[in-house]
XYZ file of C-alpha atoms in Angstrom:
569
model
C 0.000 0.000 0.000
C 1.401 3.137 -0.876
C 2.091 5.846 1.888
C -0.825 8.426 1.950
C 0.901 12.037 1.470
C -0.350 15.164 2.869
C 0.657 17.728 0.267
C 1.026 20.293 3.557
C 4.260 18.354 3.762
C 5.790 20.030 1.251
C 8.962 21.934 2.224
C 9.897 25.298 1.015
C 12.459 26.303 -0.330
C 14.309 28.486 2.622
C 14.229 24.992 4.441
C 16.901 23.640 2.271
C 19.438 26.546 2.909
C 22.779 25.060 3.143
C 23.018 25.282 6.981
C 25.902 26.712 9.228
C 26.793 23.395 10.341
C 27.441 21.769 6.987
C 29.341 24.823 5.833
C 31.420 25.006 8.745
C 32.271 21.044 8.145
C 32.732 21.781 4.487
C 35.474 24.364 5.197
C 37.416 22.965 8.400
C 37.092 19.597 7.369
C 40.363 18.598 6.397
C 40.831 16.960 2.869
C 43.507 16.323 0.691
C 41.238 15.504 -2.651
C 37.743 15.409 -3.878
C 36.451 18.082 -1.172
C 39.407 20.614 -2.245
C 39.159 19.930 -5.489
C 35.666 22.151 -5.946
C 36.494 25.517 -7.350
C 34.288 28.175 -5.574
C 32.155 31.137 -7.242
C 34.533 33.331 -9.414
C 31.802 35.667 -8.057
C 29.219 35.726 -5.480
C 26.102 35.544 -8.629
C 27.812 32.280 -9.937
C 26.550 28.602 -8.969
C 29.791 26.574 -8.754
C 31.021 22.747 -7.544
C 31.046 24.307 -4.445
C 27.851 25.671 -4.037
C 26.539 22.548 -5.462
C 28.384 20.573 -2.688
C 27.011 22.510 -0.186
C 23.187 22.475 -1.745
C 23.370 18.924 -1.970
C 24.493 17.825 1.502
C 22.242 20.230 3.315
C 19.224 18.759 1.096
C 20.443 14.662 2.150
C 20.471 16.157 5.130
C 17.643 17.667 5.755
C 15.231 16.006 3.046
C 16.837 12.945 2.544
C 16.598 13.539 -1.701
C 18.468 16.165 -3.728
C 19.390 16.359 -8.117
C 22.463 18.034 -9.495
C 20.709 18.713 -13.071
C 23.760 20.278 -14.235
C 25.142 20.870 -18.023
C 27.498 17.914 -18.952
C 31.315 18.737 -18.628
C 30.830 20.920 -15.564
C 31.986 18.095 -13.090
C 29.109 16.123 -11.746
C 31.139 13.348 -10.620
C 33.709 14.944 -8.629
C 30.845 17.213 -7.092
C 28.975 13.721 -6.084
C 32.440 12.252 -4.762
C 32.921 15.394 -2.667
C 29.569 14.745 -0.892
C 30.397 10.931 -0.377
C 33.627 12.103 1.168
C 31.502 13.931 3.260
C 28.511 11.430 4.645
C 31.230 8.245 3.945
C 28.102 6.131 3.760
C 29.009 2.275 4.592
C 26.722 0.889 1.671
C 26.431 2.800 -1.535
C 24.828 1.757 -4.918
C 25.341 3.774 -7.783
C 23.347 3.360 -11.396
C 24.977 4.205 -14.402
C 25.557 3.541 -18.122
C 27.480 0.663 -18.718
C 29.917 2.984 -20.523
C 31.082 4.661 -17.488
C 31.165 2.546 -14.889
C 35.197 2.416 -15.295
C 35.765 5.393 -16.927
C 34.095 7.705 -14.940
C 33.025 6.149 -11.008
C 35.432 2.740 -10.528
C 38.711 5.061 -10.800
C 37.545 7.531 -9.264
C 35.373 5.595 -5.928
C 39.057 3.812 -5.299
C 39.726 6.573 -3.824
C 37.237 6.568 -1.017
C 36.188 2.717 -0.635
C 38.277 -0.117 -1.206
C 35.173 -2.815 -1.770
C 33.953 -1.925 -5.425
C 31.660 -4.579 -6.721
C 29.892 -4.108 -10.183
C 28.212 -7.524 -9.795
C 25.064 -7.966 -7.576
C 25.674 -11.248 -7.091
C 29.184 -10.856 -5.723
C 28.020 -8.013 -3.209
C 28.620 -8.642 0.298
C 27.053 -5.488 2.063
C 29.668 -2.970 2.580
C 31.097 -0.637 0.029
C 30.098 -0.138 -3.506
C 27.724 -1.704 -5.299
C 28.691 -0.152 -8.702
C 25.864 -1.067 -11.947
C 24.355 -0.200 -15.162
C 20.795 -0.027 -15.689
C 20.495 -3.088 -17.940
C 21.322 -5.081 -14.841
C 19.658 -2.679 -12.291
C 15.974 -3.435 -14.183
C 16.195 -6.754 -13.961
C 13.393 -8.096 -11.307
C 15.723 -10.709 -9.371
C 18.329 -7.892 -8.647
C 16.169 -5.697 -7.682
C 14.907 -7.767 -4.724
C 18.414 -8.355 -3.811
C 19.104 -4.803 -3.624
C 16.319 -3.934 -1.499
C 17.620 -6.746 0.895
C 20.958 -4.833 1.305
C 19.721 -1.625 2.993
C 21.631 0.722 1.326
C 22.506 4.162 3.206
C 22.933 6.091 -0.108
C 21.732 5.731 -3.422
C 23.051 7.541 -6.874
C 21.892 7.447 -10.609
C 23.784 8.628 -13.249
C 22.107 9.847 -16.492
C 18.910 9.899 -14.411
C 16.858 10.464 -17.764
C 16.747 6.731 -17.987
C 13.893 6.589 -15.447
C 11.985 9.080 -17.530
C 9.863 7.120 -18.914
C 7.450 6.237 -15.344
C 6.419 3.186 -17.491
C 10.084 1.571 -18.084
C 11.792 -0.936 -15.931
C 14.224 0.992 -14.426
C 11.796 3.208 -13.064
C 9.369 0.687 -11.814
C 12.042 -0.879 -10.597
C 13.459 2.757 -8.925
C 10.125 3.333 -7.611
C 10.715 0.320 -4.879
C 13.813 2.199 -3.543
C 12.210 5.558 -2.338
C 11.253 4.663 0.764
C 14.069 2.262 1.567
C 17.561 4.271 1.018
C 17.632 7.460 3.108
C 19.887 9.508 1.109
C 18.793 9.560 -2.856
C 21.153 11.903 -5.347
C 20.061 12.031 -9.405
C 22.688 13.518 -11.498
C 21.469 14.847 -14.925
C 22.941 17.178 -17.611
C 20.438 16.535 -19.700
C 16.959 15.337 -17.932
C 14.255 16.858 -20.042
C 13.336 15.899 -23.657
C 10.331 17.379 -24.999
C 7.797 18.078 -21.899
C 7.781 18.693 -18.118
C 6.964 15.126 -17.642
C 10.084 13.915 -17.494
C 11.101 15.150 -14.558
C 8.282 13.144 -12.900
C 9.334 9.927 -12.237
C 12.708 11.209 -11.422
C 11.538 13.812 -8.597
C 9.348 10.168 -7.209
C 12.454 8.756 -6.431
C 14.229 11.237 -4.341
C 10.723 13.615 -3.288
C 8.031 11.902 -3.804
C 5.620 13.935 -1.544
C 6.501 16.862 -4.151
C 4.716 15.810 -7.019
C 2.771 12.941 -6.007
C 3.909 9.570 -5.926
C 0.909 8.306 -7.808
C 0.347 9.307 -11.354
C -3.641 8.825 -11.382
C -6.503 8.281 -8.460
C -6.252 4.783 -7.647
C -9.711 3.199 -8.219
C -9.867 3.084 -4.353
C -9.073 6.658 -3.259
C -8.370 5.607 0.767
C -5.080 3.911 -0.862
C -3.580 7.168 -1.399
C -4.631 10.611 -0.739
C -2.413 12.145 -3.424
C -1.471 14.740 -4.621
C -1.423 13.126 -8.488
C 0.303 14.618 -10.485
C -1.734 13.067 -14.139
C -4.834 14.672 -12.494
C -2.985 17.918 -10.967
C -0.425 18.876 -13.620
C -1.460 17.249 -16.995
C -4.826 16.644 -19.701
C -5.923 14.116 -21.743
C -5.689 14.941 -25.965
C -3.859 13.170 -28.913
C -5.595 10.199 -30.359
C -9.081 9.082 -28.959
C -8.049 11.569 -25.890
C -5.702 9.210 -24.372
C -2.413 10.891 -24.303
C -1.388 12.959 -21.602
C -0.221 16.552 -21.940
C 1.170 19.065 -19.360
C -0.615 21.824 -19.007
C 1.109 24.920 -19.846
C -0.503 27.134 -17.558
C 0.567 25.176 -14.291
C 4.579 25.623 -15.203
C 4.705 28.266 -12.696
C 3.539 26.330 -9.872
C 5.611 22.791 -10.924
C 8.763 25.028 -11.704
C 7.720 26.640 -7.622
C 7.720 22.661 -5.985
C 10.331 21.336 -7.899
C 13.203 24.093 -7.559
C 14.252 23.062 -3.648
C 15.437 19.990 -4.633
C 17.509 20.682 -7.482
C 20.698 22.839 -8.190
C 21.326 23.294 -11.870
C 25.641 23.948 -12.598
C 25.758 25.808 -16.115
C 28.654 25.384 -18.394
C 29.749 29.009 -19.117
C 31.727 27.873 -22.194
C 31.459 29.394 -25.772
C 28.148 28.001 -27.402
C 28.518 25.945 -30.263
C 28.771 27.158 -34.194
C 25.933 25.537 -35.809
C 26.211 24.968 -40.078
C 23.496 23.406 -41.994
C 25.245 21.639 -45.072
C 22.434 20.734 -47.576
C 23.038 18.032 -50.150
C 20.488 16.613 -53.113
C 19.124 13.356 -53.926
C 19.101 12.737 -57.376
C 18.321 9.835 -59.834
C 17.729 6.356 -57.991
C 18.236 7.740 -55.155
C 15.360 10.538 -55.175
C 13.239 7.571 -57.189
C 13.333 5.160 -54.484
C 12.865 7.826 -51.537
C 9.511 8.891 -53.017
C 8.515 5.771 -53.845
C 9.274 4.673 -50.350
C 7.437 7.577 -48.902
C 4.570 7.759 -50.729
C 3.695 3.508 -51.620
C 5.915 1.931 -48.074
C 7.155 -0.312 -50.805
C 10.480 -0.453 -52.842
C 11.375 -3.859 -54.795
C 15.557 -4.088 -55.883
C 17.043 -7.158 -57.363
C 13.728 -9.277 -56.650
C 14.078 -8.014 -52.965
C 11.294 -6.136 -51.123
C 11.544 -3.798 -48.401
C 7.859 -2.967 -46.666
C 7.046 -0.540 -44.161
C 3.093 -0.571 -43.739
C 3.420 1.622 -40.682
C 4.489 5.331 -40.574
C 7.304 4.963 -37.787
C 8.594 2.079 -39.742
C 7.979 3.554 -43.358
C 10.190 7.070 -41.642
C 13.094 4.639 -40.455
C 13.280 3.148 -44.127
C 13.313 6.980 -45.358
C 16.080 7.738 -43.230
C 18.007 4.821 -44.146
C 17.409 6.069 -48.262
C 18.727 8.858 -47.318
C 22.236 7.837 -45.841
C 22.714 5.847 -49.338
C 21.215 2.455 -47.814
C 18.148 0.238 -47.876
C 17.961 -2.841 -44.966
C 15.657 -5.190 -46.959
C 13.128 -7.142 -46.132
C 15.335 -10.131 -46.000
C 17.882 -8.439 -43.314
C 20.343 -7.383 -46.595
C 21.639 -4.421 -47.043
C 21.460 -2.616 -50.687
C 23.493 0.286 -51.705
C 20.975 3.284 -52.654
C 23.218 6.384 -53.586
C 26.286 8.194 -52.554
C 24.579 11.932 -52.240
C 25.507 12.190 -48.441
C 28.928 10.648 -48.853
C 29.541 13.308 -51.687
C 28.842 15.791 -49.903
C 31.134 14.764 -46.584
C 33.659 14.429 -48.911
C 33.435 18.082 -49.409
C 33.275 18.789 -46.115
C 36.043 16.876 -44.470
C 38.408 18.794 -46.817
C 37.792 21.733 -44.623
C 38.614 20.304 -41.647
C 41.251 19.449 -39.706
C 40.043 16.726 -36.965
C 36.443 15.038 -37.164
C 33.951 13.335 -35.424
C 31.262 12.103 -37.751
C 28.646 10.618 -35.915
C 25.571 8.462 -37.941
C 22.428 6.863 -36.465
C 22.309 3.375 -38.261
C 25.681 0.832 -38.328
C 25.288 0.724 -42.200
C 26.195 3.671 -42.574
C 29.165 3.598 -40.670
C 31.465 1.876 -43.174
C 30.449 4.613 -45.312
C 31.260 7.335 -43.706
C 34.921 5.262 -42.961
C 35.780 4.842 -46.712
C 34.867 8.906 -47.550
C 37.207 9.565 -44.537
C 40.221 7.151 -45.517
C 40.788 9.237 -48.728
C 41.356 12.476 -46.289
C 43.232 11.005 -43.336
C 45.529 8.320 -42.681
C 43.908 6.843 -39.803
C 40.747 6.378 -39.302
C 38.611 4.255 -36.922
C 35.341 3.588 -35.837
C 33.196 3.557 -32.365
C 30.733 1.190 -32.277
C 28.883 -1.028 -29.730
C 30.985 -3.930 -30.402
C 34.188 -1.923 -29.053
C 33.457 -2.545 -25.335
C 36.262 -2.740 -22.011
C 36.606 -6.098 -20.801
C 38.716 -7.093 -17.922
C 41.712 -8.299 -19.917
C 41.474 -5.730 -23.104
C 40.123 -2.354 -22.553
C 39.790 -1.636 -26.247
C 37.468 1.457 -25.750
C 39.144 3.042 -23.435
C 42.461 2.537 -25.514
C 40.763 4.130 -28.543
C 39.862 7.257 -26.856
C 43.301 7.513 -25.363
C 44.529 7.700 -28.593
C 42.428 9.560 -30.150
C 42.736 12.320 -27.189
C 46.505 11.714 -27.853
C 46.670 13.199 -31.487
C 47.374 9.222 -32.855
C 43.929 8.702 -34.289
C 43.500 11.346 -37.225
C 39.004 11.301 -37.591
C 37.014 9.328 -35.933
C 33.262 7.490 -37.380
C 30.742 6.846 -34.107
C 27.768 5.149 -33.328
C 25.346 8.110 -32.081
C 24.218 5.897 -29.016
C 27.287 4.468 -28.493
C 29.762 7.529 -28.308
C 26.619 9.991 -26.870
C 27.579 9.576 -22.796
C 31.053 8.880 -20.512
C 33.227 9.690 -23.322
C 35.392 12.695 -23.983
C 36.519 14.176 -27.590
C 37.916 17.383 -26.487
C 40.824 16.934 -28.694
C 38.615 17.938 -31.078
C 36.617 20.431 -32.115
C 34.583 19.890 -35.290
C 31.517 17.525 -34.816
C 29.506 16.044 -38.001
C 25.836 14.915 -37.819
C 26.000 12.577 -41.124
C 22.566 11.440 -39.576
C 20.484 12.022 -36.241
C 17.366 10.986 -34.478
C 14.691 12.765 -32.860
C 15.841 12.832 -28.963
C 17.071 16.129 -27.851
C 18.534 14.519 -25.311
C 20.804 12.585 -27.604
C 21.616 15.502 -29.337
C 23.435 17.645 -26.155
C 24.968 14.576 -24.645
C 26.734 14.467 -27.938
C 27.508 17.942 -28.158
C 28.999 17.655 -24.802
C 31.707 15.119 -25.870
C 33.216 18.348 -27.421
C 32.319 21.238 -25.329
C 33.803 20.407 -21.527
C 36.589 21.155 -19.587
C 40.399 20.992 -21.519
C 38.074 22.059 -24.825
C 40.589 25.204 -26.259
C 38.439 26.342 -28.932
C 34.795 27.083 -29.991
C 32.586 24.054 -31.279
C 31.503 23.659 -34.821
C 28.793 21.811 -35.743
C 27.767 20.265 -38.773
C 24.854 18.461 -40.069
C 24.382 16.720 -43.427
C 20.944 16.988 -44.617
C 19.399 16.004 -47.917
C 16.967 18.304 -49.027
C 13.055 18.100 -49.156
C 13.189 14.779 -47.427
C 12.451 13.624 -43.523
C 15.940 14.376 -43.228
C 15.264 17.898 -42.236
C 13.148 16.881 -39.405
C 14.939 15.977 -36.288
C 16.479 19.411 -36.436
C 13.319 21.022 -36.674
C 12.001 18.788 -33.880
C 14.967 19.211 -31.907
C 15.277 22.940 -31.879
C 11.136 22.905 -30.999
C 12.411 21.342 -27.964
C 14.655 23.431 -26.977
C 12.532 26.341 -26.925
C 10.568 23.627 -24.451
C 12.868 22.342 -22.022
C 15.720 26.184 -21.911
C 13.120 28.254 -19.856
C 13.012 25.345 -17.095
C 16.434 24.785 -17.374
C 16.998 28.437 -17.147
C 14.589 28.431 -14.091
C 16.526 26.231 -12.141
C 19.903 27.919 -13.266
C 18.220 31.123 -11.065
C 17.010 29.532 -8.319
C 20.736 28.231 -8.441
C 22.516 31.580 -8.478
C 20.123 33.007 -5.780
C 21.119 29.991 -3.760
C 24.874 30.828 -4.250
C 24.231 34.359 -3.119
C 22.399 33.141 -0.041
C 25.597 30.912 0.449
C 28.484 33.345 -0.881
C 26.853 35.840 2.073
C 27.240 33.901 4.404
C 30.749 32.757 3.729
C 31.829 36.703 3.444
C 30.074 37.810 6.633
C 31.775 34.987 8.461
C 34.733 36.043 6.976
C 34.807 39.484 7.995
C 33.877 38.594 11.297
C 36.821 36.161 11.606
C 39.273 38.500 9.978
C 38.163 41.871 12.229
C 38.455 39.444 15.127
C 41.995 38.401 14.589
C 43.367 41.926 13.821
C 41.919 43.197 17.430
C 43.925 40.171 18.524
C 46.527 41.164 16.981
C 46.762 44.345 17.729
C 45.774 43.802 21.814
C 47.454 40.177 22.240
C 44.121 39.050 23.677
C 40.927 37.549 22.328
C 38.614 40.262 22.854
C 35.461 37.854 22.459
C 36.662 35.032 25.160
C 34.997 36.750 27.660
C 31.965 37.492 26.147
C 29.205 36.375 28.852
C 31.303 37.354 31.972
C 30.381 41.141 33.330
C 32.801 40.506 36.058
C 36.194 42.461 36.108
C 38.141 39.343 34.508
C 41.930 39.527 33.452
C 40.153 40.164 29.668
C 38.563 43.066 30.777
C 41.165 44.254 32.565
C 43.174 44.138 29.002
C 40.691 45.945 26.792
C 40.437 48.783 29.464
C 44.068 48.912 29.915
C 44.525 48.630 25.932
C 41.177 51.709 25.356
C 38.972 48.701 23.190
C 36.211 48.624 24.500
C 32.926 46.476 23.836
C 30.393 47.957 21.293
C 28.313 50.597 23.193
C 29.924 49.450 26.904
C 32.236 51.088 29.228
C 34.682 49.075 31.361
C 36.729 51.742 32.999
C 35.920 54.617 31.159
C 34.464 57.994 32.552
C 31.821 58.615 30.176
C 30.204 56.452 27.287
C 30.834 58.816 25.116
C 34.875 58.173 25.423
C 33.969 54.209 25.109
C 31.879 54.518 21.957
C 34.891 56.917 20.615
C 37.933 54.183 21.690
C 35.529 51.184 20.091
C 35.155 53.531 16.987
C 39.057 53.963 16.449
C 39.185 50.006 17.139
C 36.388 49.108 14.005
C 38.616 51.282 12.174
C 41.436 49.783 13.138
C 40.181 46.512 11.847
């Protein structure tokens, strides 16, 4: 039975100021790495690591559920070690793409915990339990790691549980209640509509939106709030798809902004260049005929696509110069894409070409072969195993100037992989995801990127081609104003917290120079009235109290000798 929530539980936002006590530990705490390694605000307007360290312990502390929904490249992970160094929780699980488990947390937890399993099976109940979410969904691991009683739990790329319908965020749904400190890290955690930040706010708040998406058919189950009912409406086809409503932004933007810091990367933005091509002859025959009919026959071979999402993936594939038939072959189509990235690459010095389908791939290798010596590509099949950590290698070289251009999978190279030793990326094809899109785009533009990124996509003309972009920049104008929100409600945060720091600062530094100046603390004796040996020193020494007189004729002469002393200081 789900726990009834009474939406009068909902904290405010001055309840999760970063409290005295957790800045006072963040500062005098000793630490030789991933606490001093967060660089503070350049100025007091700026959100930084720090400020993000600070916002997310005083949330686990207080509220048990905090998400750093920061731009990727801006240091996520080392802001996320810095608060583990902090709590040092004994049992820790951490969900992330298989991609980084090594490259980005294994190296990197080594450093705080010496047991780091990535195996649920071989987990004993102390340290790291350290997975990706194809083994995290699965139903008999789950149960296992809800018997473990884990102190602190951490997903990575928390857009995975978008989707409150998947697996993963069934399966998420079960920890909630059960781990008492929950962290999402995000760069990129919208796609197209407010939604997706539901089922991620259920795991670490779920009295803020409602841990319920509908009225259960028995309402004594759980009181709500829901957030279907509160948030969203019913349109689409037959009325059965559910829409936020625009006009309640305000108010989810209001309930959602305690719990979440958003880091900005204040790099360059990227240099965007459309580079149009034409399909002509065979090519342009067998796209219409594909997108009109959903039928093309080659070399007594069919290829059908009776249904619009699979009659658009067939266009797509026309497009890129290749045709998966019917019976799983592959036909060549036309070269109008590779024609025209042979063009491009002359202008280039270093690419990245990145295409949506494997087919394409080989390609995209043979245009690049007649540029650059070596080439090489990065695809799902290149993977780090135990004894050969081929993927890892390749980047390394790449990074290290020994790999000349470079032909990726989109989903493969999108997350836990750095190109910064380049700076021209190629969309030779893309899909629809927005989210997709800026993971890739953040490959290129993080830290140890020198210069401003250029990007270029391939499109053919007058074909589906030049719809993702569309889509994709429709999005953006969706998901930037609650991005920008948060960004806000992250800089007034750092003000809050930069005040604070300053103010104890001055205090600290006019303190020592009376000190200084008198050889005696001057606020030791600050409850004791009596004539103490103190006293006896500021009289002696004319610094007096603010407003008192201890051995002074008048007030007047006090407030006049404490004057001097501010000065002084």
């Amino acid at each position: 039975m789900a726990r009834p929530v009474n939406s009068s539980l909902m904290k405010s936002k001055k309840s999760l100021k970063p409290a005295a006590s957790v800045l006072s530990l963040l500062s005098q705490k000793k630490q030789s790495d991933w606490l001093g390694m967060l660089y503070g605000p350049a100025t007091p307007d700026a959100p930084s690591q720090q400020g993000a360290a600070n916002f997310l312990i005083s949330a686990l502390t207080l509220e048990g559920g905090a998400g750093l929904l920061s731009d990727p490249g801006t240091g996520k992970t080392i802001v996320s070690m810095a608060v583990l160094q902090h709590f040092m929780p004994k049992r820790v699980l951490i969900v992330a793409p298989l991609t980084s488990l090594e490259v980005t947390w294994a190296k990197r937890l080594r450093s705080l915990y010496d047991d780091i399993v990535t195996s649920v099976h071989d987990y004993t109940g102390n340290g790291v339990l350290l997975i990706g979410y194809e083994h995290f969904r699965v139903k008999k691991n789950i149960k296992k790691i809800l018997k473990f009683g884990f102190d602190f739990a951490l997903f990575d790329e928390s857009q995975g549980l978008k989707t409150r319908s998947s697996l993963q965020s069934r399966a998420v749904r079960r920890l909630r209640m059960t781990v008492p400190m929950r962290v999402i890290l995000s760069g990129t955690p919208i796609d197209e509509s407010p939604i997706d930040m539901w089922a991620q706010m259920r795991f670490i708040a779920p009295h803020v939106l409602g841990d319920v998406w509908a009225a259960p058919r028995d309402p004594r189950k759980y009181e709500g709030p829901y957030f279907g009912e509160e948030f969203c409406h019913k349109a689409g086809f037959m009325n059965k798809q559910w829409v936020f409503t625009d006009k309640k932004l305000p108010e989810f933007l209001d309930r959602i902004s305690p719990y979440l810091y958003r880091l900005p990367n204040e790099m360059e933005q990227p240099e965007f260049h459309e580079v149009y091509t034409e399909l002509l002859g065979r090519q342009r025959r067998i796209y219409d005929q594909m997108a009109e009919h959903g039928l093309v026959k080659l070399n007594d071979k069919k290829a059908k696509a009776g249904l619009k999402p699979v009659r658009d993936l067939r266009c797509f594939q026309i497009t890129g110069g290749s045709l998966k038939m019917d019976d799983e072959s592959v036909e060549m189509i036309g070269r109008a894409k590779q024609r025209r990235l042979a063009w491009l690459i002359k202008r280039l010095e270093k690419p990245v070409v990145f295409c949506r389908f494997l087919s394409e791939l080989e390609d995209v290798v043979d245009v690049l072969g007649e540029q650059f010596a070596t080439v090489r590509i990065l695809d799902g099949s290149i993977k780090d195993k135990k004894n050969n950590k081929a993927r890892t290698r390749l980047i390394e070289d790449f990074q290290a100037g020994q790999v000349d251009a470079l032909a990726v999978q989109a989903r493969t190279g999108g997350v836990s992989i750095e190109f910064t030793a380049s700076y021209e990326l190629v969309f030779y094809s893309m899909g629809y995801s927005y989210i997709d899109f800026q993971q890739i785009i953040a490959r290129f533009r993080r830290y140890g990127q020198e210069k401003r990124v250029r990007v270029y996509f391939i499109i053919a003309r007058d074909t589906i081609d030049e719809e993702p972009l569309r889509r994709i920049v429709s999005k953006r104008e969706t998901v930037n104003p609650i991005m920008d929100h948060l960004r806000e409600s992250s800089m007034a945060e750092a003000k809050k917290v930069a005040k604070k720091v300053a103010k104890k600062a001055a205090k600290a530094a006019k303190k020592e120079a009376v000190t200084k100046a008198i050889g005696v603390d001057y606020l030791a004796d600050k409850h004791d009235v009596s004539g103490s040996a103190v006293r006896a020193k500021l009289r002696d020494h004319n610094v007096p109290k603010a407003g008192k007189s201890y051995g002074w004729d008048t007030k007047a002469e006090a407030d006049k000798a404490w004057a001097k002393t501010q000065k002084a200081a």
